[in-house]
PDB file of C-alpha atoms in Angstrom:
ATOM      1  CA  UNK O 523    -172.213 -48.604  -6.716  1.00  0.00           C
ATOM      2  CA  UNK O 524    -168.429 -48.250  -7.180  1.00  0.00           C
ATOM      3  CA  UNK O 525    -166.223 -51.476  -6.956  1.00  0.00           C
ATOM      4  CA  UNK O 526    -168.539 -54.725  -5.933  1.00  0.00           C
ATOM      5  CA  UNK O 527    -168.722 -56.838  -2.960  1.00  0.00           C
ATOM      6  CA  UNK O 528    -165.646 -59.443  -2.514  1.00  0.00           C
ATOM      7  CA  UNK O 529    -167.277 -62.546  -2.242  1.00  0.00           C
ATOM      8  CA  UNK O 530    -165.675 -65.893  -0.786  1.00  0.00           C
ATOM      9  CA  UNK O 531    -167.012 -69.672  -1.269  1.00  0.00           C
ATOM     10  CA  UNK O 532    -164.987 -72.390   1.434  1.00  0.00           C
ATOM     11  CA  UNK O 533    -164.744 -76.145   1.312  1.00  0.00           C
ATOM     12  CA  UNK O 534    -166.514 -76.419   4.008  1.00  0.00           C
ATOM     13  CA  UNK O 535    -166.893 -74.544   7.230  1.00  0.00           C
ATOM     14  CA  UNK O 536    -163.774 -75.703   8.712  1.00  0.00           C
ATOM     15  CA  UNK O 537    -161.963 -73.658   6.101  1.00  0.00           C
ATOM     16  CA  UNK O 538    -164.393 -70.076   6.153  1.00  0.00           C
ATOM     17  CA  UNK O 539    -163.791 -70.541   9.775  1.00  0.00           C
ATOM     18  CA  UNK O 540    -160.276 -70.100   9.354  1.00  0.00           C
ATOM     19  CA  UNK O 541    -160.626 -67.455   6.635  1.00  0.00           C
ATOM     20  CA  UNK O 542    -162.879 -65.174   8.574  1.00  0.00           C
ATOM     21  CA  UNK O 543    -160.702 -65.423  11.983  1.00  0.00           C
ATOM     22  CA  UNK O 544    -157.947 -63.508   9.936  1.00  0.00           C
ATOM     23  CA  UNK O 545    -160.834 -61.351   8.332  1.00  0.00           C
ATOM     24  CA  UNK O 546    -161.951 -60.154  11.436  1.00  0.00           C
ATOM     25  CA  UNK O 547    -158.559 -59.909  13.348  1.00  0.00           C
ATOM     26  CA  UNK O 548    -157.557 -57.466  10.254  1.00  0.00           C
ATOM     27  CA  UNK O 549    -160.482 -55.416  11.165  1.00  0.00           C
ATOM     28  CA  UNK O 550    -160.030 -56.063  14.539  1.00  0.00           C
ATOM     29  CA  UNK O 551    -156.446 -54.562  14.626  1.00  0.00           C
ATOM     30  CA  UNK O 552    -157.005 -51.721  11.909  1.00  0.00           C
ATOM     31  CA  UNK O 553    -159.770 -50.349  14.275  1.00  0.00           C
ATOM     32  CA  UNK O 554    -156.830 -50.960  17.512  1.00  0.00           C
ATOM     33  CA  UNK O 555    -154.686 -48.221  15.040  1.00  0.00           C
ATOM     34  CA  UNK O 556    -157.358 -46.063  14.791  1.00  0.00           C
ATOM     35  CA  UNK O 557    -158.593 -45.711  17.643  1.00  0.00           C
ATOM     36  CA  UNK O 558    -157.671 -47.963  20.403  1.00  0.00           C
ATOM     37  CA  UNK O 559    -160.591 -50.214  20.655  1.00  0.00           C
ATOM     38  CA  UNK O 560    -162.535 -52.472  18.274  1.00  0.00           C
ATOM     39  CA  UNK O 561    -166.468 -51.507  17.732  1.00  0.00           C
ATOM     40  CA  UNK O 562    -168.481 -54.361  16.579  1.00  0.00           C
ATOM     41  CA  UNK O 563    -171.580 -55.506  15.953  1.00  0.00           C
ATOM     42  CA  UNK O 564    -173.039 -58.750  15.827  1.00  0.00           C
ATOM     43  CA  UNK O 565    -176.219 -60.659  14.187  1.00  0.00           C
ATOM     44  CA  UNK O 566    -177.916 -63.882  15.494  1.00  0.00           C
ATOM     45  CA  UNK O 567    -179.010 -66.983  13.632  1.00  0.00           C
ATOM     46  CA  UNK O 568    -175.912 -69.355  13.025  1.00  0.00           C
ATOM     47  CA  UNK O 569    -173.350 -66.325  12.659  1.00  0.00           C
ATOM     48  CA  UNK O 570    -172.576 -66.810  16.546  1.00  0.00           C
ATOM     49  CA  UNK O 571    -171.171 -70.572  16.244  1.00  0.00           C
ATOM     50  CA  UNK O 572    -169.397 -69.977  13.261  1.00  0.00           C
ATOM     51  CA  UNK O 573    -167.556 -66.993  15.112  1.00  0.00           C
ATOM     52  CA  UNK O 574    -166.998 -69.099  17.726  1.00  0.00           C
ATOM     53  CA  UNK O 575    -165.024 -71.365  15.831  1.00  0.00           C
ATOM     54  CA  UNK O 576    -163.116 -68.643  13.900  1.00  0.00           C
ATOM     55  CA  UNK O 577    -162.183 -66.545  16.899  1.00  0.00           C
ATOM     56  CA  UNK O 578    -161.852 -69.114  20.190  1.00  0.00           C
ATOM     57  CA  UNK O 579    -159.482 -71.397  17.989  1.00  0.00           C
ATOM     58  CA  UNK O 580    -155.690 -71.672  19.188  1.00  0.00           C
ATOM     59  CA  UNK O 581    -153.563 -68.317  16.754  1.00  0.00           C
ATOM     60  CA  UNK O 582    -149.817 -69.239  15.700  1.00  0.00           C
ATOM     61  CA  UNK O 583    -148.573 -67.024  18.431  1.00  0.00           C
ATOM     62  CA  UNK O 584    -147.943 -63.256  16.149  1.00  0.00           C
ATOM     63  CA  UNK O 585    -149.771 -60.244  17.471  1.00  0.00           C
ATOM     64  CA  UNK O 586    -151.519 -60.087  14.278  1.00  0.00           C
ATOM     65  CA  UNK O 587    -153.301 -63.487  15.009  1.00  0.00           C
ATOM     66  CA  UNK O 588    -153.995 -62.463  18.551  1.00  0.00           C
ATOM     67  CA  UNK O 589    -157.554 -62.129  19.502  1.00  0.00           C
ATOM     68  CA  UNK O 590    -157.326 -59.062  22.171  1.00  0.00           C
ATOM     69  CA  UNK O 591    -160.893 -59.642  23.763  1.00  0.00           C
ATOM     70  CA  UNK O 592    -160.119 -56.698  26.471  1.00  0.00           C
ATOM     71  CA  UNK O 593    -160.548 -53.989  23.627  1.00  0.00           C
ATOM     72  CA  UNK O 594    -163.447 -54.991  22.064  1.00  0.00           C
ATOM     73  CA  UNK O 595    -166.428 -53.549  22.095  1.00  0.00           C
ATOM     74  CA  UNK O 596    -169.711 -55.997  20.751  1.00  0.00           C
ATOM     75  CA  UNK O 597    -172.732 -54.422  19.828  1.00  0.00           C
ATOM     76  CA  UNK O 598    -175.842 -56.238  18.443  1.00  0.00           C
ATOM     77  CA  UNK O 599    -176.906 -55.704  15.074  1.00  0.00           C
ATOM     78  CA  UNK O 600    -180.951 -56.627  15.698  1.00  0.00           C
ATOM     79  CA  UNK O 601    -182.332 -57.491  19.316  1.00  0.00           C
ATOM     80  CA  UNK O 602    -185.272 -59.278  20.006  1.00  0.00           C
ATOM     81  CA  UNK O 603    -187.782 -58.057  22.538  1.00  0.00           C
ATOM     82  CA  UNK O 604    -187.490 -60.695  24.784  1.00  0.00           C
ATOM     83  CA  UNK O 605    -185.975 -61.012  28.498  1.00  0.00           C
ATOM     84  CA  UNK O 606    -181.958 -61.896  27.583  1.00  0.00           C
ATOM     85  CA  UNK O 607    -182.340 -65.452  29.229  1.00  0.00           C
ATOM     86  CA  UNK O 608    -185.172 -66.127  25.937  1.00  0.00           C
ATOM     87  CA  UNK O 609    -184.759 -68.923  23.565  1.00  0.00           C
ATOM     88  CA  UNK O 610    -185.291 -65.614  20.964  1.00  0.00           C
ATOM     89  CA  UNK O 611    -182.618 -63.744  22.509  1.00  0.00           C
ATOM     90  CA  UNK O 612    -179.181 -62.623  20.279  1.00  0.00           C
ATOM     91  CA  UNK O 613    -177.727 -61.954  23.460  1.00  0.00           C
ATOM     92  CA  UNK O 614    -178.246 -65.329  25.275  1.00  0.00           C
ATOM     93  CA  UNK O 615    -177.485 -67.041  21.392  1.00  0.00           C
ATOM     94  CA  UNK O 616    -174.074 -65.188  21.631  1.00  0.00           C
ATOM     95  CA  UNK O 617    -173.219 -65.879  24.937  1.00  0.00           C
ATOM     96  CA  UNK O 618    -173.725 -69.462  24.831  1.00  0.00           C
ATOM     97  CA  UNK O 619    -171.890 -70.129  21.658  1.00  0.00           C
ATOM     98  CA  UNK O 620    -169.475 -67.481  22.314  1.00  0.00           C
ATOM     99  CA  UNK O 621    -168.760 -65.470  25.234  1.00  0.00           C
ATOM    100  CA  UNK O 622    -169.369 -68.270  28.311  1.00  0.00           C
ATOM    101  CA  UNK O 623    -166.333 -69.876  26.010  1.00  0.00           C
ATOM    102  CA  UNK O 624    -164.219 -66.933  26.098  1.00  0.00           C
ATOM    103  CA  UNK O 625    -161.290 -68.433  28.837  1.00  0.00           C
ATOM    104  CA  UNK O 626    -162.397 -67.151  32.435  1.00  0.00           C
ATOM    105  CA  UNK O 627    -158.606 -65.908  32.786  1.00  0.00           C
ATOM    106  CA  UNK O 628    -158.571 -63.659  29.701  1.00  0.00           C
ATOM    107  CA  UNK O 629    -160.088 -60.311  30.111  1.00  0.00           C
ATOM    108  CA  UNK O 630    -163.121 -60.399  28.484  1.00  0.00           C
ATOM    109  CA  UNK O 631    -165.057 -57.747  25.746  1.00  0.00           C
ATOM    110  CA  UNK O 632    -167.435 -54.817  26.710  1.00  0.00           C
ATOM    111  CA  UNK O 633    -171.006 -56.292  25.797  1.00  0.00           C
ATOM    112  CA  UNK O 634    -173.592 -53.243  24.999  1.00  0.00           C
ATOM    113  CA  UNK O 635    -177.021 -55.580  25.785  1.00  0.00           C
ATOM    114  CA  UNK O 636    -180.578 -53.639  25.623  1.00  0.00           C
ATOM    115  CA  UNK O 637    -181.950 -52.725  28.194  1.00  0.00           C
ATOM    116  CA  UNK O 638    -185.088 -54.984  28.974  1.00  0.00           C
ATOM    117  CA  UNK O 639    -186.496 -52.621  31.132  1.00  0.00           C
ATOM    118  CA  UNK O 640    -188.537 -51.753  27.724  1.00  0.00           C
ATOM    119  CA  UNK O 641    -189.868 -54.801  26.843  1.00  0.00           C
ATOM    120  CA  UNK O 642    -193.216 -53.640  26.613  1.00  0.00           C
ATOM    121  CA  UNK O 643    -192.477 -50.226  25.094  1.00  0.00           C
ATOM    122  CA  UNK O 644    -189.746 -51.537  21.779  1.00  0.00           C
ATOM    123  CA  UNK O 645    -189.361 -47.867  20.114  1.00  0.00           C
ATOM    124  CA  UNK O 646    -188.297 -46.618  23.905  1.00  0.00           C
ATOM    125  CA  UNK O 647    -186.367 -49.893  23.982  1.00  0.00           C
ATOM    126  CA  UNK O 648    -184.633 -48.612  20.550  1.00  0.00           C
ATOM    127  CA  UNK O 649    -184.398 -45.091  21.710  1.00  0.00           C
ATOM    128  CA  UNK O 650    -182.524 -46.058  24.685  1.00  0.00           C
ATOM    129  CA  UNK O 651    -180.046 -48.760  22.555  1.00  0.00           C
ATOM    130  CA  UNK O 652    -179.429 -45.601  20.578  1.00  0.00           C
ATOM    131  CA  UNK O 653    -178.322 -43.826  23.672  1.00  0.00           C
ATOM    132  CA  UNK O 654    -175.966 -46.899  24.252  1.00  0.00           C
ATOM    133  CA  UNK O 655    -174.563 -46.286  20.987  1.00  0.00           C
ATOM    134  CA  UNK O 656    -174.303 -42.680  21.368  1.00  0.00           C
ATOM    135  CA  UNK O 657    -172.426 -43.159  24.578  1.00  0.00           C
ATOM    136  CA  UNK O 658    -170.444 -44.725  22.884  1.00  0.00           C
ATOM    137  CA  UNK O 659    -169.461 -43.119  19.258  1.00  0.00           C
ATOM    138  CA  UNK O 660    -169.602 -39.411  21.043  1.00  0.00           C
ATOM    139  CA  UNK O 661    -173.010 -37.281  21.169  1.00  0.00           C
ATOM    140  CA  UNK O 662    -175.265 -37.891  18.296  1.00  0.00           C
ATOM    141  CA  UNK O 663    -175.312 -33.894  17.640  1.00  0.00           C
ATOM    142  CA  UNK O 664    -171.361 -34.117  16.554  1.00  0.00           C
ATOM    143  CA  UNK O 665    -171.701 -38.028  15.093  1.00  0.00           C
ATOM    144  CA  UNK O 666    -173.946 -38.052  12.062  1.00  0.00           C
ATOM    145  CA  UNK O 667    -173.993 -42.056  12.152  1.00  0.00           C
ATOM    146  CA  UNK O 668    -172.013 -44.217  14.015  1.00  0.00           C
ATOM    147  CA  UNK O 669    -169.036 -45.959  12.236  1.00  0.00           C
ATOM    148  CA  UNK O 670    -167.988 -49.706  13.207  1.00  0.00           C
ATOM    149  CA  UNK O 671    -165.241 -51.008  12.613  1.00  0.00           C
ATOM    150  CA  UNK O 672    -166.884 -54.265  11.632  1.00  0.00           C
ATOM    151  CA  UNK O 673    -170.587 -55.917  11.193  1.00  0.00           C
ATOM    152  CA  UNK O 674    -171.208 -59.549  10.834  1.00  0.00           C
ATOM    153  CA  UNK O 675    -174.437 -60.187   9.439  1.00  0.00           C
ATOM    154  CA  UNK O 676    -176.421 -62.822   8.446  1.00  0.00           C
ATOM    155  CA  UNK O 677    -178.795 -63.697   5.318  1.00  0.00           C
ATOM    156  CA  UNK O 678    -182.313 -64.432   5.652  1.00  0.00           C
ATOM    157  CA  UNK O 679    -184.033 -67.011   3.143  1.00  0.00           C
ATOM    158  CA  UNK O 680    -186.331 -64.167   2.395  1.00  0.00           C
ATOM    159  CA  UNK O 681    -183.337 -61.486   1.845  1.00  0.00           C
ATOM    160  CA  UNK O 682    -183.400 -60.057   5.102  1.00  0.00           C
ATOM    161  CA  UNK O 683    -180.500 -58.976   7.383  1.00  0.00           C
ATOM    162  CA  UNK O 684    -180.656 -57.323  10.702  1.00  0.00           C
ATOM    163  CA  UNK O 685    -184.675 -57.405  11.395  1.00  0.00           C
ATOM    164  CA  UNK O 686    -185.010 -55.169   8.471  1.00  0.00           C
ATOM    165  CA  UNK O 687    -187.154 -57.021   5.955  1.00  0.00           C
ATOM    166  CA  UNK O 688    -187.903 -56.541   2.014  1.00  0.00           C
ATOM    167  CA  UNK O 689    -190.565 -53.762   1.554  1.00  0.00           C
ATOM    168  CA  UNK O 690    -190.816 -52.851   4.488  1.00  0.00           C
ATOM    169  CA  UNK O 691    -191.073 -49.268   5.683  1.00  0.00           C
ATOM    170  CA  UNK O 692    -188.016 -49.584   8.226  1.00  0.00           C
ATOM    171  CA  UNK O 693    -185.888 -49.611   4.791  1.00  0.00           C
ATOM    172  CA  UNK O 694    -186.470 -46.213   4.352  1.00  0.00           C
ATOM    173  CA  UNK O 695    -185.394 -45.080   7.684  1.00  0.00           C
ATOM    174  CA  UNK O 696    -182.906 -42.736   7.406  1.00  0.00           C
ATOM    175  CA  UNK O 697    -182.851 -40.652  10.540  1.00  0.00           C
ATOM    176  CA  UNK O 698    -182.667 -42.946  13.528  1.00  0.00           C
ATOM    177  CA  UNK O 699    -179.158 -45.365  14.227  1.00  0.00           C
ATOM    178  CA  UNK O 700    -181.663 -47.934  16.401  1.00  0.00           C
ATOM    179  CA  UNK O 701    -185.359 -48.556  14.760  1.00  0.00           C
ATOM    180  CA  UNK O 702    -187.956 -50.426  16.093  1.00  0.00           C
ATOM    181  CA  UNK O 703    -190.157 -52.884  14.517  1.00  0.00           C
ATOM    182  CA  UNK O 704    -193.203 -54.295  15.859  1.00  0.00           C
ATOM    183  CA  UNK O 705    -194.890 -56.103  12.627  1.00  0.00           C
ATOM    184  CA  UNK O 706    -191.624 -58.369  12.213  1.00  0.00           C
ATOM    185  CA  UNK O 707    -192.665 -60.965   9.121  1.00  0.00           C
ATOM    186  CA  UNK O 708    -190.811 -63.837  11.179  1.00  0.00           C
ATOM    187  CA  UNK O 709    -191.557 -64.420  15.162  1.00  0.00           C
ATOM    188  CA  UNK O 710    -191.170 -62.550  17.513  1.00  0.00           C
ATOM    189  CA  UNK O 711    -192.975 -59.683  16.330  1.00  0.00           C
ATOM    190  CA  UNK O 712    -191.359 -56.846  18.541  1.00  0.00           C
ATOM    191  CA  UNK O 713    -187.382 -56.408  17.659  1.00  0.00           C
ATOM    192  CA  UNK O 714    -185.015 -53.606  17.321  1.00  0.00           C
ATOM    193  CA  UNK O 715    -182.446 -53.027  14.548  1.00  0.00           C
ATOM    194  CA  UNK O 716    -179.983 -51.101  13.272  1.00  0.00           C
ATOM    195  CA  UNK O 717    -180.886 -49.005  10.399  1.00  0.00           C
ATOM    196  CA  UNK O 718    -179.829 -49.685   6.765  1.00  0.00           C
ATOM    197  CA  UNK O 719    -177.692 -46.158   6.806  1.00  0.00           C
ATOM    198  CA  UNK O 720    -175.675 -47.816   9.659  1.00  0.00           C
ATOM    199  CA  UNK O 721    -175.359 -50.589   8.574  1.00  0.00           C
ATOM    200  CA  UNK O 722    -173.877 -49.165   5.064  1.00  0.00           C
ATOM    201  CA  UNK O 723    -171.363 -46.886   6.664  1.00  0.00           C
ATOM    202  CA  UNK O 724    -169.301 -50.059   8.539  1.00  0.00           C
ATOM    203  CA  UNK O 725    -165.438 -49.638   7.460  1.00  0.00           C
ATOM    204  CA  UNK O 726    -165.817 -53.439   7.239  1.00  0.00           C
ATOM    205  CA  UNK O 727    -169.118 -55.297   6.982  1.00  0.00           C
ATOM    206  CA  UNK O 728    -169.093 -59.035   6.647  1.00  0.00           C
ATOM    207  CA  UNK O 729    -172.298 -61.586   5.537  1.00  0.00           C
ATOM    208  CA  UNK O 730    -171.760 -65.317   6.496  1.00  0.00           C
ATOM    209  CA  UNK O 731    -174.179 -67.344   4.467  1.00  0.00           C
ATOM    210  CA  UNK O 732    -173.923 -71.628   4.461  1.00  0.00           C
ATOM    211  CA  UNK O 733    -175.449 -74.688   3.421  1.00  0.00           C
ATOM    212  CA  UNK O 734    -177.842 -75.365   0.099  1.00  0.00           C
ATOM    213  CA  UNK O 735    -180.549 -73.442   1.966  1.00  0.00           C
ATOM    214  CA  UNK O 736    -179.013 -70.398   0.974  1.00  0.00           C
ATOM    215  CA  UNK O 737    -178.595 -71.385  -3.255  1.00  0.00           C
ATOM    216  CA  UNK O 738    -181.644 -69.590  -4.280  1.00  0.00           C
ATOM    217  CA  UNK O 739    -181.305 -66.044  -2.277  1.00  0.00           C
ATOM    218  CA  UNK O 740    -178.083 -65.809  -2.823  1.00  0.00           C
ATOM    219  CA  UNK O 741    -178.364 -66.032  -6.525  1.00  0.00           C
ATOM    220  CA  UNK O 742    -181.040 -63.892  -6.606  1.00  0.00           C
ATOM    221  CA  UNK O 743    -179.148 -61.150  -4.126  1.00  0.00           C
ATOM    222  CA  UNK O 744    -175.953 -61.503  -6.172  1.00  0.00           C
ATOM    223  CA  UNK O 745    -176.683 -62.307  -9.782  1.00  0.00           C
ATOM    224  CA  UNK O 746    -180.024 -60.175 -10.060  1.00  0.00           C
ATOM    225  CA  UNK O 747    -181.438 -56.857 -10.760  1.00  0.00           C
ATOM    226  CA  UNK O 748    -184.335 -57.627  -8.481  1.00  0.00           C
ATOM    227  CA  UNK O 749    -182.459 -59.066  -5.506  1.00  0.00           C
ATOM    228  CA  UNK O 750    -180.457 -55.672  -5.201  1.00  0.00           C
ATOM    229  CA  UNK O 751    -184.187 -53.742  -3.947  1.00  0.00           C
ATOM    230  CA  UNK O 752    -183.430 -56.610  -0.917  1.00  0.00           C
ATOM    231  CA  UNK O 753    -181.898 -55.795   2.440  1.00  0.00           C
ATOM    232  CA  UNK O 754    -178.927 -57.935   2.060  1.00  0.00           C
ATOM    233  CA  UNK O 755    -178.836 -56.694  -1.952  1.00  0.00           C
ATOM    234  CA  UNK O 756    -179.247 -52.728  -0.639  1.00  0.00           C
ATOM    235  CA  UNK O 757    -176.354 -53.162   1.589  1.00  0.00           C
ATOM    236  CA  UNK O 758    -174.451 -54.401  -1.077  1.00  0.00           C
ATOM    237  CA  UNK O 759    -175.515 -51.092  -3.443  1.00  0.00           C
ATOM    238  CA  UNK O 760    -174.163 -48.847  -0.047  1.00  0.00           C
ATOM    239  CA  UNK O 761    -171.106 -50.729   0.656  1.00  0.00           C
ATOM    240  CA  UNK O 762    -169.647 -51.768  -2.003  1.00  0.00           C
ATOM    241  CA  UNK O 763    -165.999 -53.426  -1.807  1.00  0.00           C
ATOM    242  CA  UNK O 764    -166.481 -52.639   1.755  1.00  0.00           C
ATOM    243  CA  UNK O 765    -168.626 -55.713   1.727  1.00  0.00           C
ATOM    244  CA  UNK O 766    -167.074 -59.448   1.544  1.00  0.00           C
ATOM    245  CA  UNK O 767    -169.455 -62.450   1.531  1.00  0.00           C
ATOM    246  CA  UNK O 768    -167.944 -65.650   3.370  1.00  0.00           C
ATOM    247  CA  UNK O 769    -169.961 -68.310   1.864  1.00  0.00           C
ATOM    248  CA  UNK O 770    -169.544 -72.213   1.150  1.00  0.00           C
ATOM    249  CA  UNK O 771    -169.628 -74.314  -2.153  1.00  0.00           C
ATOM    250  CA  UNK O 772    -172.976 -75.337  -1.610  1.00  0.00           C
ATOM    251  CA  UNK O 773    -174.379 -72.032  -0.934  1.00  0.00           C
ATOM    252  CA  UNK O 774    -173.243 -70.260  -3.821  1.00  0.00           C
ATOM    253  CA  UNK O 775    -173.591 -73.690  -6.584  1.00  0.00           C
ATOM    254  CA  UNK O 776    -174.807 -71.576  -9.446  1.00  0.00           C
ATOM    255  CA  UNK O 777    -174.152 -68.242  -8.693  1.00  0.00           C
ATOM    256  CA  UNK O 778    -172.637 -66.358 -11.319  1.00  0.00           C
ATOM    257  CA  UNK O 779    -171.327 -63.556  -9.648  1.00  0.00           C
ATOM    258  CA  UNK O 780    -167.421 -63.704  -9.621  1.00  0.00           C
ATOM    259  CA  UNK O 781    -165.852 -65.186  -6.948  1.00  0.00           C
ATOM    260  CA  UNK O 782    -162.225 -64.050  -5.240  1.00  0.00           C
ATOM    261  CA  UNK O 783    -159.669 -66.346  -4.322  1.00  0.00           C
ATOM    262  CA  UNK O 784    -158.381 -65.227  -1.106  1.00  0.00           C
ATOM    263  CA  UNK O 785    -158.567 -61.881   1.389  1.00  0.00           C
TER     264      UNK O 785
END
């Protein structure tokens, strides 16, 4: 690994809020510049609410603190298989905490759901959320991997991010953008995720990690040799300073790992 991870500890979530609106409105505009849109994608768990607050909360008016919903396009990091209306469901998680809040008379993002056609079938389900993608970054044939501009992920107790899981096989996956996974440690079983090699090759990727329950992964992830063999720890190794952590005080009380001030 070349220069580390960036990693940020808040007040309180009030403040990382803040902090992370002008993270991802940075990304946000850099991938406007390069290519006219924003490409995103987007884990479950409690990343959606704190979004939410970051991104649907009143800008001082500059372009650069403008969220320009029209031009994004959201992708989801992991997907259960479940229908979208599911308790289990990323998609319904998001759009309740997020995009049902998005003002009605604001044009509103380009949402890239899977298709639940496949429910019964996940690898097809993957395959064809790989053809979504593909649609989408150009044909696969002249696209190696797909690049986003941004991912916001999440940390597992266990390490995990996405639905890819310590030890398991799936880490090793090195062909396919969309994997499936049908032996998930944690219910529901049947899921699809994004590989680890996409996941590495985001311009910008982003972990939001909170609250005491986090203390003990994150000092293993950040302050260990054993917690870099972990998901979270392995996208740290690919990433590098193209990582930034967006923690709280509480989640990171004892963690050695040097700490930035400010983006």
């Amino acid at each position: 690994m070349g220069k580390p991870p960036n990693l940020y500890a808040f007040s309180d979530n009030e403040a990382l809020a803040h902090s992370l609106r002008t993270y991802v409105l940075q990304c946000q505009n850099a991938g406007f510049e390069r290519h006219g849109v924003f490409k995103v994608a987007v884990s479950g768990g409690s990343l959606p609410q704190t979004l939410a607050k970051a991104l649907l909360h009143p800008g001082n008016g500059s372009i650069e603190d403008t969220v320009d919903f029209q031009k994004w396009e959201i992708f989801f990091a992991d997907e259960r298989a479940v229908p979208l209306d599911h308790g289990d469901s990323n998609f319904k998680l998001l759009k309740e905490e997020l995009l049902d809040k998005i003002p009605k008379d604001t044009a509103q993002p380009t949402v890239h759901r899977v298709n639940v056609t496949y429910l019964d079938n996940v690898q097809e389900m993957a395959d064809q959320y790989q053809e979504e993608l593909m649609r989408s970054f150009a044909a696969k044939d002249s696209v190696k991997i797909p690049i986003f501009d941004l991912l916001l992920l999440g940390c597992g107790p266990d390490g995990h991010t996405c639905s890819l899981f310590p030890n398991h096989e799936l880490l090793r996956e090195s062909n396919a953008w969309v994997a499936a996974i049908e032996d998930s440690p944690k219910p529901p079983l049947k899921r699809i995720t994004l590989s680890l090699p996409v996941v590495t090759h985001g311009i910008k990727i982003a972990f939001v990690a909170t609250g005491e329950g986090k203390k003990s992964i994150l000092k293993e992830i950040l302050d260990t040799d054993e917690g870099r063999s972990l998901p979270c720890g392995l996208v740290n190794e690919g990433g590098g300073e193209r990582v930034s952590w967006f923690t709280d005080s509480q989640a990171v009380a004892g963690v050695g790992f040097p700490r930035r001030g400010s983006l």
